[in-house]
GROMACS .gro file of C-alpha atoms in nm:
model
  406
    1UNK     CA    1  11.195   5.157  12.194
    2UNK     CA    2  11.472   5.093  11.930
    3UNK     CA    3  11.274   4.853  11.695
    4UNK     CA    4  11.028   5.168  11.712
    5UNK     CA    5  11.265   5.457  11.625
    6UNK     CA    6  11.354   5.198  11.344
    7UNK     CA    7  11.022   5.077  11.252
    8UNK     CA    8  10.981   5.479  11.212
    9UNK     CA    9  11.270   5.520  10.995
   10UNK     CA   10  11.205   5.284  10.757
   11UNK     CA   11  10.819   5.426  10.672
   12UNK     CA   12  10.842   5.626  10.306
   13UNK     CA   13  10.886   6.000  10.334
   14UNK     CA   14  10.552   6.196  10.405
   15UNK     CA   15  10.362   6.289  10.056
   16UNK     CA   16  10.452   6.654  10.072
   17UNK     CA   17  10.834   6.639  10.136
   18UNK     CA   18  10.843   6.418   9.814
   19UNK     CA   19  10.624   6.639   9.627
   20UNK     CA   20  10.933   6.928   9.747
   21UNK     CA   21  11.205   6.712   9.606
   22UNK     CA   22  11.004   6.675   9.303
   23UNK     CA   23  10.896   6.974   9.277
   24UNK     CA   24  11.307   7.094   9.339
   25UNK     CA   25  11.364   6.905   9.007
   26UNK     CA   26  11.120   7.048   8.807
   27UNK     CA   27  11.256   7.376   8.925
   28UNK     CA   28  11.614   7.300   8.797
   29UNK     CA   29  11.512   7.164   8.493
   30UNK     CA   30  11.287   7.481   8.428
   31UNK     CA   31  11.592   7.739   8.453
   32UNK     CA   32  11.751   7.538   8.229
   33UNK     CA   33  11.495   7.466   7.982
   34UNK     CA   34  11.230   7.774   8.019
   35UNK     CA   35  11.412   8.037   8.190
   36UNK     CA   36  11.737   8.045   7.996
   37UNK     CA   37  11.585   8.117   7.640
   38UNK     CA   38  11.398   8.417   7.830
   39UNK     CA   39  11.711   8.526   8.025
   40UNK     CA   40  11.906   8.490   7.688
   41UNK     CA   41  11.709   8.691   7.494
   42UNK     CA   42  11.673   8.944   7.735
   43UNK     CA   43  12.061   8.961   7.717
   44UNK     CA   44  12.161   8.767   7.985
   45UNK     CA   45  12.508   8.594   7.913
   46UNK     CA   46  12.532   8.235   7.982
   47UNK     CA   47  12.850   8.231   8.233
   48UNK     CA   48  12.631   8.491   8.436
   49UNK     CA   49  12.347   8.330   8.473
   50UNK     CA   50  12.519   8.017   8.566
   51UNK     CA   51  12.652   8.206   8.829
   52UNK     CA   52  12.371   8.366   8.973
   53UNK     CA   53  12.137   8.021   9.009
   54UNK     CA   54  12.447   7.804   9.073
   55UNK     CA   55  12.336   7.633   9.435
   56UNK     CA   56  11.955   7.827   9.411
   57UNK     CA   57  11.692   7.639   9.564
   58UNK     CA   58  11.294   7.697   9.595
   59UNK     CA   59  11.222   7.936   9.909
   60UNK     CA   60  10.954   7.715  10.073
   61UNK     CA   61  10.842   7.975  10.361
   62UNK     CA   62  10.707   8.250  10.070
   63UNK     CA   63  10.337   8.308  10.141
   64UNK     CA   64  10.127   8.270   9.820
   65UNK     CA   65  10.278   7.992   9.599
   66UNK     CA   66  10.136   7.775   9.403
   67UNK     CA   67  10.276   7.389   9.333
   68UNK     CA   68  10.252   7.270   8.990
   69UNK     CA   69   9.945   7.071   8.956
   70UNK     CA   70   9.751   7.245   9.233
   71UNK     CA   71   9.449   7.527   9.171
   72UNK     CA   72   9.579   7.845   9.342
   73UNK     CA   73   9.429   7.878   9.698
   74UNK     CA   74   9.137   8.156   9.761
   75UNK     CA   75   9.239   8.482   9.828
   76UNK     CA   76   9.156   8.594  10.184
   77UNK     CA   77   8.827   8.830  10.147
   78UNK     CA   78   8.853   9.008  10.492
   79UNK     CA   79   9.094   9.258  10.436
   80UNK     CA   80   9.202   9.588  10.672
   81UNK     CA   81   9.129   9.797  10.428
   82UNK     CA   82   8.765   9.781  10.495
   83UNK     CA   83   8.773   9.815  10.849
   84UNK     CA   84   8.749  10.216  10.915
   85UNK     CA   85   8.995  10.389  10.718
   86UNK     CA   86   9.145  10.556  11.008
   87UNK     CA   87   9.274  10.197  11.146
   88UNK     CA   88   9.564  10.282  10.883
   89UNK     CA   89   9.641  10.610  11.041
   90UNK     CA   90   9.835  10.500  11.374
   91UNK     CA   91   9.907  10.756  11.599
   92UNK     CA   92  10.198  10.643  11.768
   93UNK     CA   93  10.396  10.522  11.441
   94UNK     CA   94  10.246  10.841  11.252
   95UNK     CA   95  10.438  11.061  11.590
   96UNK     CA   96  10.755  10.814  11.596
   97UNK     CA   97  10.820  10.812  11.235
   98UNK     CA   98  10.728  11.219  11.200
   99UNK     CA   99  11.039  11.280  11.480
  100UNK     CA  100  11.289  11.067  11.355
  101UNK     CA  101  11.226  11.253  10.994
  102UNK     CA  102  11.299  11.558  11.131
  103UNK     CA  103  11.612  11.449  11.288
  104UNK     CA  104  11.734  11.261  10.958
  105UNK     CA  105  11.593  11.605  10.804
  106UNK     CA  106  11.887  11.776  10.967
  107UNK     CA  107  12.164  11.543  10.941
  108UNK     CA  108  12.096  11.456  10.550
  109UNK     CA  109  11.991  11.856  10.493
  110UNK     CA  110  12.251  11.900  10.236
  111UNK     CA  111  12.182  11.611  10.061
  112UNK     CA  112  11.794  11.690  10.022
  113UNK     CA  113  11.848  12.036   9.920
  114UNK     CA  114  12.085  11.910   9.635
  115UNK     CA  115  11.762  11.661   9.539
  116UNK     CA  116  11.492  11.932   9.576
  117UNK     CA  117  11.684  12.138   9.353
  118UNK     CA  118  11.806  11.876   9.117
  119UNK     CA  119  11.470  11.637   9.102
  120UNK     CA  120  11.213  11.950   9.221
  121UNK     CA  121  11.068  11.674   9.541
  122UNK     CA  122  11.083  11.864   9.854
  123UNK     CA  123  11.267  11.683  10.105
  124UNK     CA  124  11.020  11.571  10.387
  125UNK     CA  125  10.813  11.404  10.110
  126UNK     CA  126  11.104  11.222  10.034
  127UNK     CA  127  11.198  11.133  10.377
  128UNK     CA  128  10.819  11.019  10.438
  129UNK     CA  129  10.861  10.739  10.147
  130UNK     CA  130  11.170  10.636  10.306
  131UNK     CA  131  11.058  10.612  10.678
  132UNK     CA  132  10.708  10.455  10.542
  133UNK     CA  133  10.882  10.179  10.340
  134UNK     CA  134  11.173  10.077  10.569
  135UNK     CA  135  11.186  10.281  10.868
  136UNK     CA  136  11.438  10.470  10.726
  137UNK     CA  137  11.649  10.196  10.643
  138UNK     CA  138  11.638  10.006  11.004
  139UNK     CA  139  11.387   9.745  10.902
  140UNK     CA  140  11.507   9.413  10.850
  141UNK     CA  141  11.547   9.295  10.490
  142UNK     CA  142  11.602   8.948  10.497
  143UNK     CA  143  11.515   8.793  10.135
  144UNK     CA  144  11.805   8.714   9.864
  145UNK     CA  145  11.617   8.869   9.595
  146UNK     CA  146  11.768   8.612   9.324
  147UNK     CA  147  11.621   8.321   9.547
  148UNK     CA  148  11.230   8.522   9.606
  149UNK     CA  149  11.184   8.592   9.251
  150UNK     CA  150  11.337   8.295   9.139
  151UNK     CA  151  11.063   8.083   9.345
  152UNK     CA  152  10.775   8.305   9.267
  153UNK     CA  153  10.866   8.290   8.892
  154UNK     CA  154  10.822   7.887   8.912
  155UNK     CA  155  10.512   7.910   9.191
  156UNK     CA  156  10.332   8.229   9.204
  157UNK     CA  157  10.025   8.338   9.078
  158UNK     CA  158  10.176   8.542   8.855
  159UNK     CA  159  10.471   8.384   8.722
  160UNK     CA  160  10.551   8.600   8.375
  161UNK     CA  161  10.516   8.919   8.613
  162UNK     CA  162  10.856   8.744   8.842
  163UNK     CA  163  10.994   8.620   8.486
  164UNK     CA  164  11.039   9.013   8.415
  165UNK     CA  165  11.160   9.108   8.745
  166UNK     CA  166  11.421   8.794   8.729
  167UNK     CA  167  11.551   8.888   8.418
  168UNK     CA  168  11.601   9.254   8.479
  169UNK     CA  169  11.786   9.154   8.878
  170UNK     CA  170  12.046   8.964   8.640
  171UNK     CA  171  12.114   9.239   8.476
  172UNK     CA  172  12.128   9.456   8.814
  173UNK     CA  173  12.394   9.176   8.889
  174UNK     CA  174  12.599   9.199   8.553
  175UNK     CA  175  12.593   9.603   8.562
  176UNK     CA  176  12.841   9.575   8.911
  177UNK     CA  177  12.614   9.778   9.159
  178UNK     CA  178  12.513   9.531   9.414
  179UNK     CA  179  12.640   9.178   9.445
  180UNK     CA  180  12.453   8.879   9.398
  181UNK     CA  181  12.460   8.815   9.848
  182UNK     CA  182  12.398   9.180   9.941
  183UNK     CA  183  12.142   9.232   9.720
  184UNK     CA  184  11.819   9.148   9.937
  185UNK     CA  185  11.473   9.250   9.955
  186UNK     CA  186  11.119   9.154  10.100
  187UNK     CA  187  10.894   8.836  10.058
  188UNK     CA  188  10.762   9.018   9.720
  189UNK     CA  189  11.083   9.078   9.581
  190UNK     CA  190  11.073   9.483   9.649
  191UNK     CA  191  11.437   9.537   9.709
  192UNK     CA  192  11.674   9.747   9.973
  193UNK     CA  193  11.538  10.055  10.131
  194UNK     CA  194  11.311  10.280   9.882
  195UNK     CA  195  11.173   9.871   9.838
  196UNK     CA  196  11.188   9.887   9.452
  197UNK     CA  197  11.143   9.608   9.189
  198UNK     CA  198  11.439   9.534   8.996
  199UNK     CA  199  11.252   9.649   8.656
  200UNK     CA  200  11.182   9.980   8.925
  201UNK     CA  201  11.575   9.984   8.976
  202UNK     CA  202  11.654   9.985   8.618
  203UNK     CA  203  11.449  10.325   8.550
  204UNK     CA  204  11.494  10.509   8.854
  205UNK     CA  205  11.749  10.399   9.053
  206UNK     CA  206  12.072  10.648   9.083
  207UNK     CA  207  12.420  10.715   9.204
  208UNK     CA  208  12.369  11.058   9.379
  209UNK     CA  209  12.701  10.977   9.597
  210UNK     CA  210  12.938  10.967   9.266
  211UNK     CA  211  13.079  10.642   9.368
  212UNK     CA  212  12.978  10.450   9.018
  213UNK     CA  213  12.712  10.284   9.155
  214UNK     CA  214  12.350  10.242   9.230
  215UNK     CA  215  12.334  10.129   9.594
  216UNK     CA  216  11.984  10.164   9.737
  217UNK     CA  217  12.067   9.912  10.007
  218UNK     CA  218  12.339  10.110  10.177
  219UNK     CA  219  12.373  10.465  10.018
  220UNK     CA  220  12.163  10.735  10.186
  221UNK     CA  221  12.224  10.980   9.873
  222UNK     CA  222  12.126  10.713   9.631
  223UNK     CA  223  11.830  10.582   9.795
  224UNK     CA  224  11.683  10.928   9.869
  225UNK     CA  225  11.728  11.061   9.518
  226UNK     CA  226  11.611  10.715   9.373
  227UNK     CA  227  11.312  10.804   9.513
  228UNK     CA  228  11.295  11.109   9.415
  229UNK     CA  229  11.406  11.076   9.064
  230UNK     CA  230  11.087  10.769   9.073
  231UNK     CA  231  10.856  11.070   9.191
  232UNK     CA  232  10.999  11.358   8.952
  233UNK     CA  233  10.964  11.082   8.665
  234UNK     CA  234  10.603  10.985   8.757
  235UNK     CA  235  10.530  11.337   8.688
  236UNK     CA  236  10.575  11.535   9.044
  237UNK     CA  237  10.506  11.899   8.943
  238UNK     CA  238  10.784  12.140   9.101
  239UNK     CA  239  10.658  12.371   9.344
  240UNK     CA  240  10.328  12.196   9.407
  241UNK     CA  241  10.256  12.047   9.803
  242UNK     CA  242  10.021  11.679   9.780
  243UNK     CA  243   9.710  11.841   9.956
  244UNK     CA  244   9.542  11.950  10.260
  245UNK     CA  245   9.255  11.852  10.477
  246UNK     CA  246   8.915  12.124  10.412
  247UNK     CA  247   8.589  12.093  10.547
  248UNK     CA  248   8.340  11.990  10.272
  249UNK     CA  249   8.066  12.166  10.279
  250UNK     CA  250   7.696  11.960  10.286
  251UNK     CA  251   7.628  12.157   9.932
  252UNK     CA  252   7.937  11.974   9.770
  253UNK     CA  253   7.859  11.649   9.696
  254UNK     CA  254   8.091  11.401   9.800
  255UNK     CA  255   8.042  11.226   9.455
  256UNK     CA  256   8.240  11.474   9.299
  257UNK     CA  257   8.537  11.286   9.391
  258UNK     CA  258   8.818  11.189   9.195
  259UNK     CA  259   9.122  11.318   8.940
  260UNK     CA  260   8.902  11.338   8.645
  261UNK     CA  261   8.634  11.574   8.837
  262UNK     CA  262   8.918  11.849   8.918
  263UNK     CA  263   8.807  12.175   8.950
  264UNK     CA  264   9.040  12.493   8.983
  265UNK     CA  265   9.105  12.552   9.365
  266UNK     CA  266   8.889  12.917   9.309
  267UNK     CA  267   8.606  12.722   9.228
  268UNK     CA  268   8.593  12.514   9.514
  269UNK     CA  269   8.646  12.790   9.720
  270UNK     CA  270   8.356  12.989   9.567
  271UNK     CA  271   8.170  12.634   9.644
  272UNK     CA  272   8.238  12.663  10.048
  273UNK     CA  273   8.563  12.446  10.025
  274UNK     CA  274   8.813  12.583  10.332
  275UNK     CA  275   9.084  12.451  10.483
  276UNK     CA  276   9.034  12.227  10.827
  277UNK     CA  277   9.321  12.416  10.966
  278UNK     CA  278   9.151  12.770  10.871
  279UNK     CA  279   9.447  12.908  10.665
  280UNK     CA  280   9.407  13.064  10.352
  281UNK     CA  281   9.538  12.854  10.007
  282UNK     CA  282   9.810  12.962   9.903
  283UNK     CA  283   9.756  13.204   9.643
  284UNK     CA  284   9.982  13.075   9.365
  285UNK     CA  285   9.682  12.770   9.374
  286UNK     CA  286   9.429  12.942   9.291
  287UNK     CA  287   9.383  12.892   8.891
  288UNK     CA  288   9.561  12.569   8.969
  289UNK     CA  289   9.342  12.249   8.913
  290UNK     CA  290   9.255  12.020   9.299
  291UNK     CA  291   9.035  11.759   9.308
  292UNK     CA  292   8.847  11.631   9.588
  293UNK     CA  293   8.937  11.330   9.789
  294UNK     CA  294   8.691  11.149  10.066
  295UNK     CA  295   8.915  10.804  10.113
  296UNK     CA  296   8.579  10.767  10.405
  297UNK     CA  297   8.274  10.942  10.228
  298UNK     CA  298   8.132  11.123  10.452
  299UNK     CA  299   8.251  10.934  10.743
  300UNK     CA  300   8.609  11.057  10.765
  301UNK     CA  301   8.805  11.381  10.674
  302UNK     CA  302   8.840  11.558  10.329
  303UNK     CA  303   9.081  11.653  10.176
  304UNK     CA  304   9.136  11.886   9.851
  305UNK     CA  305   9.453  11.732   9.627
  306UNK     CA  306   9.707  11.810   9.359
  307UNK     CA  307   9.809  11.614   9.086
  308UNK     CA  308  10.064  11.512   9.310
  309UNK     CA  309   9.911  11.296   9.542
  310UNK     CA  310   9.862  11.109   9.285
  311UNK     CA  311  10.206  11.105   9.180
  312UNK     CA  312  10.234  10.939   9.541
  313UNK     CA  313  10.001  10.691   9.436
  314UNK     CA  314  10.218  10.515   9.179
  315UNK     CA  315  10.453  10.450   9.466
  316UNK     CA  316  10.184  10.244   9.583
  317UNK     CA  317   9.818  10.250   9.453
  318UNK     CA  318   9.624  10.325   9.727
  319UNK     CA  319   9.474  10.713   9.880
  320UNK     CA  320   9.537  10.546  10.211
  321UNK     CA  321   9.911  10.514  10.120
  322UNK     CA  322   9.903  10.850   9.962
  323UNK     CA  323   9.759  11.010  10.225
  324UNK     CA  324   9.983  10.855  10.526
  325UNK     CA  325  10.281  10.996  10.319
  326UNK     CA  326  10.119  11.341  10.279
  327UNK     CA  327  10.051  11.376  10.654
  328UNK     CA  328  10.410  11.244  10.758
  329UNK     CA  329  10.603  11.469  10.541
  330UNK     CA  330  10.368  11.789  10.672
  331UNK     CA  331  10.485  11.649  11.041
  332UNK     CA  332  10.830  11.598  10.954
  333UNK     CA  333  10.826  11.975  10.741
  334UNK     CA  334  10.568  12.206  10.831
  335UNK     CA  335  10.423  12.100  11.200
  336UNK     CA  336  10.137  11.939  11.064
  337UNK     CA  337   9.952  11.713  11.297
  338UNK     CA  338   9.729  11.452  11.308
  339UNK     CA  339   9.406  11.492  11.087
  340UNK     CA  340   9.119  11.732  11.259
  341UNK     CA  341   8.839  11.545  11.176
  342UNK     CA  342   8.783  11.220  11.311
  343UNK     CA  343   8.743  10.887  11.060
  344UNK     CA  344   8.412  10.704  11.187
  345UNK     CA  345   8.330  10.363  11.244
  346UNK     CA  346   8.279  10.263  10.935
  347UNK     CA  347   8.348   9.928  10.714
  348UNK     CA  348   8.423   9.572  10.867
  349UNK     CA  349   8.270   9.433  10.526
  350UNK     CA  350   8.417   9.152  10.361
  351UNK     CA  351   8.587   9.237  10.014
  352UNK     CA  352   8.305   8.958   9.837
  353UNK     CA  353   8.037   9.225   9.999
  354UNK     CA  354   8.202   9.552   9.860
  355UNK     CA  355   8.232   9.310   9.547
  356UNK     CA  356   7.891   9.275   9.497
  357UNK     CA  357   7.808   9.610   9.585
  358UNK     CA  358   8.003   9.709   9.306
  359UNK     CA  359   7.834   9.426   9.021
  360UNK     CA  360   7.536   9.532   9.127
  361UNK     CA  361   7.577   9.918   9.087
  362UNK     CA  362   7.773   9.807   8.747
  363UNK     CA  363   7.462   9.624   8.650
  364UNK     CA  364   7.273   9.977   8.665
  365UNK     CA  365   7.554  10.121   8.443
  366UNK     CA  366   7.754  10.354   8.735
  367UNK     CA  367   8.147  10.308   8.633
  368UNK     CA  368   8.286  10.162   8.982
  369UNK     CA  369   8.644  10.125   8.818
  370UNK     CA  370   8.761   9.793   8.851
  371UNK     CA  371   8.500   9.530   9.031
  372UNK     CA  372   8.776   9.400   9.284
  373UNK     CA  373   8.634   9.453   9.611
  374UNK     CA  374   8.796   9.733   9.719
  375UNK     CA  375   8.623  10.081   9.750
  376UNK     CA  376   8.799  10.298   9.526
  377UNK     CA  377   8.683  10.663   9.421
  378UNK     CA  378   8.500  10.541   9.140
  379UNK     CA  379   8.362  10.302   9.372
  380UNK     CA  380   8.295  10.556   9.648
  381UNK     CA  381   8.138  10.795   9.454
  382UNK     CA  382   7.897  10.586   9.236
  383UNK     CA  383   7.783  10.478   9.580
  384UNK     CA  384   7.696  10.885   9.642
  385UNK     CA  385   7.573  10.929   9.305
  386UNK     CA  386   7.293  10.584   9.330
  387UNK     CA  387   7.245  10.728   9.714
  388UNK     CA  388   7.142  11.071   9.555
  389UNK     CA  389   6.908  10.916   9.260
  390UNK     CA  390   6.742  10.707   9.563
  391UNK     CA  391   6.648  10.997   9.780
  392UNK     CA  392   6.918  10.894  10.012
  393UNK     CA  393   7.125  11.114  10.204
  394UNK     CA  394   7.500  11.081  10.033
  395UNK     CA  395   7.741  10.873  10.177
  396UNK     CA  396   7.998  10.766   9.922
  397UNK     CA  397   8.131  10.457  10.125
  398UNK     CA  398   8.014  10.173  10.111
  399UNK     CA  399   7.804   9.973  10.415
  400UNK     CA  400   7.622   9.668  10.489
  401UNK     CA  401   7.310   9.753  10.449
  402UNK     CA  402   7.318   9.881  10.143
  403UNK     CA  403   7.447   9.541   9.960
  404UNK     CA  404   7.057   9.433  10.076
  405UNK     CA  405   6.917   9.780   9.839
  406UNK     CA  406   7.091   9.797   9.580
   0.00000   0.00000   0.00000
């Protein structure tokens, strides 16, 4: 059994822990060599960055890297997102989140108030971003931000995209708010509770407790008015709620989706357009511009929007995102509740499928957006718009089947 063990330890390290140490090198010698002149430039001081790589290594357990010399892997095709929309809408968290918002409502009531009135974001939209991103600052955030982008700069897909971010967390470090081993974030490199990127930070982060510093890791006053600053920047019009769910009548197409077919609220009123809940619109909307939103086609609610749910969509580009805030904050400010109509069965496609869906409706000349496989409005209405020109009955999402027709 010895002369085993120590047959064993004489055999040469395995391939890949090598290609680690090798790969460790290459990393130093990058900082030094490729990394500096950009830090330098960017106005990084030399005795600072020293400091903040001084002992880094490479963060092995990210997902997504790529080694130098290797083709980056396949991204994964079968994504949630086309499963049924309403997958994203969890009751339970949707409930759990929606009362501990209006607790935190009450105990930080002050504090909003001062935002709403400084930044012109009501409160429980504010709150919503918060308890959506971080649980309201209970989630774990494990990741020394210096060591994620650090490693993704060297090894991601996107390395001049972490290069930016890198540059700009050095100069979170040099400006005093955080320091370098309390300044953490997630596997992406979205840091402390409103999860911002450090270039993120740099524009909208803010010291609403008058302590001298931006501290969105531990500072409930800065990290809700961070995000609301972010929001009021992004161009959140005062006075204006994100939406509400209507019923859409069968005479309004559902390809009439989308922020560049807005329509003043009158006129989709005149058109059939009422609210799910049966309350009038408020009256101040009426000459004010909505657009249509039907993140399901005809499969799933609808909903009538203001320009600010799409404010709500540079926090993270996506309706279902958007639309998951909306409903919280109504729960955590008005009583909403869950959506009244139901989201059907719809999706379980492969992102290649909704791909070629969308070359193929391309080829024909309907603008689908972006041909990424995922079933945006431009996407989801071209689909209602080719349905319509085919004698189809309109669904604006697409399925299976249709990949065959098109």
């Amino acid at each position: 059994m010895r002369l085993a063990v120590l047959f064993l330890a004489l055999l040469p390290l395995p391939a890949l822990a090598a290609s680690k140490a090798e790969t460790e090198a290459q990393f130093r010698q990058w900082l030094v060599s490729d990394f500096w002149p950009q830090a330098k430039a960017g106005g990084i001081s030399r005795a600072h960055f020293d400091a903040a790589f001084a002992g880094i290594k490479l963060n092995w357990d990210l997902p997504d890297l790529v080694l130098p010399g290797q083709p980056p892997k396949d991204e994964k095709q079968d994504q949630a997102e086309f499963a049924s929309p309403g997958a994203y809408f969890s009751e339970k968290r949707l409930a759990d989140l929606a009362a501990a918002g209006r607790t935190l409502a009450s105990v930080h009531a002050a504090t909003l108030r001062r935002i709403e009135k400084t930044y012109g974001v009501p409160g429980p939209i504010v709150l919503a971003i918060w308890g959506r991103e971080t649980g309201y600052g209970r989630a774990k955030i494990p990741h020394p931000i210096i060591e994620v982008l650090a490693t993704k700069a060297f090894l991601s897909r996107r390395p001049e995209l972490f290069r930016k971010e890198l540059v700009a967390a050095l100069h979170i470090l040099d400006s005093g708010d955080i320091k370098e081993a309390d300044m953490r974030g997630s596997w992406a490199g979205a840091m402390g509770q409103p999860q911002f990127l450090p270039t993120s930070f740099l524009q909208y982060a803010v010291d609403f407790d008058g302590d001298g510093r931006r501290d969105i890791w531990n500072s409930v006053p800065d990290v809700l008015a961070s995000i609301a600053n972010y929001l009021s920047k992004k161009g959140w019009q005062r006075g204006r709620d994100w939406g509400t769910e209507v019923r859409l009548p069968q005479t309004v197409s559902c390809a009439l989706e989308g922020p560049d077919r807005a329509r003043p609220t009158s006129q989709w009123i005149s058109d059939g357009v009422a609210r799910a809940s049966g309350k009038d619109f408020a009256a101040n909307e009426a000459k004010r511009e909505a657009m249509i939103l039907v993140p399901a086609g005809r499969s799933g609610p609808a909903f009538l929007v203001t320009p600010n749910f799409y404010v709500l969509k540079e926090y993270n580009n996506s309706d279902l995102y958007a639309l998951f805030i909306g409903n919280l904050a109504d729960r955590i400010g008005s009583g909403g509740s869950a959506f009244r109509a139901p989201f059907g069965d719809v999706g379980h496609m492969l992102r290649s499928d909704v791909l070629t869906i969308q070359k193929r409706l391309e080829a024909k000349g309907y603008d689908i957006g972006k041909a990424d496989g995922l079933a945006g409005y431009k996407t989801r209405r071209s689909i209602g718009e080719w349905q319509q020109k085919s004698g189809l009955k309109p669904t604006c999402f697409p399925d299976p089947a249709m990949k065959g027709r098109i």
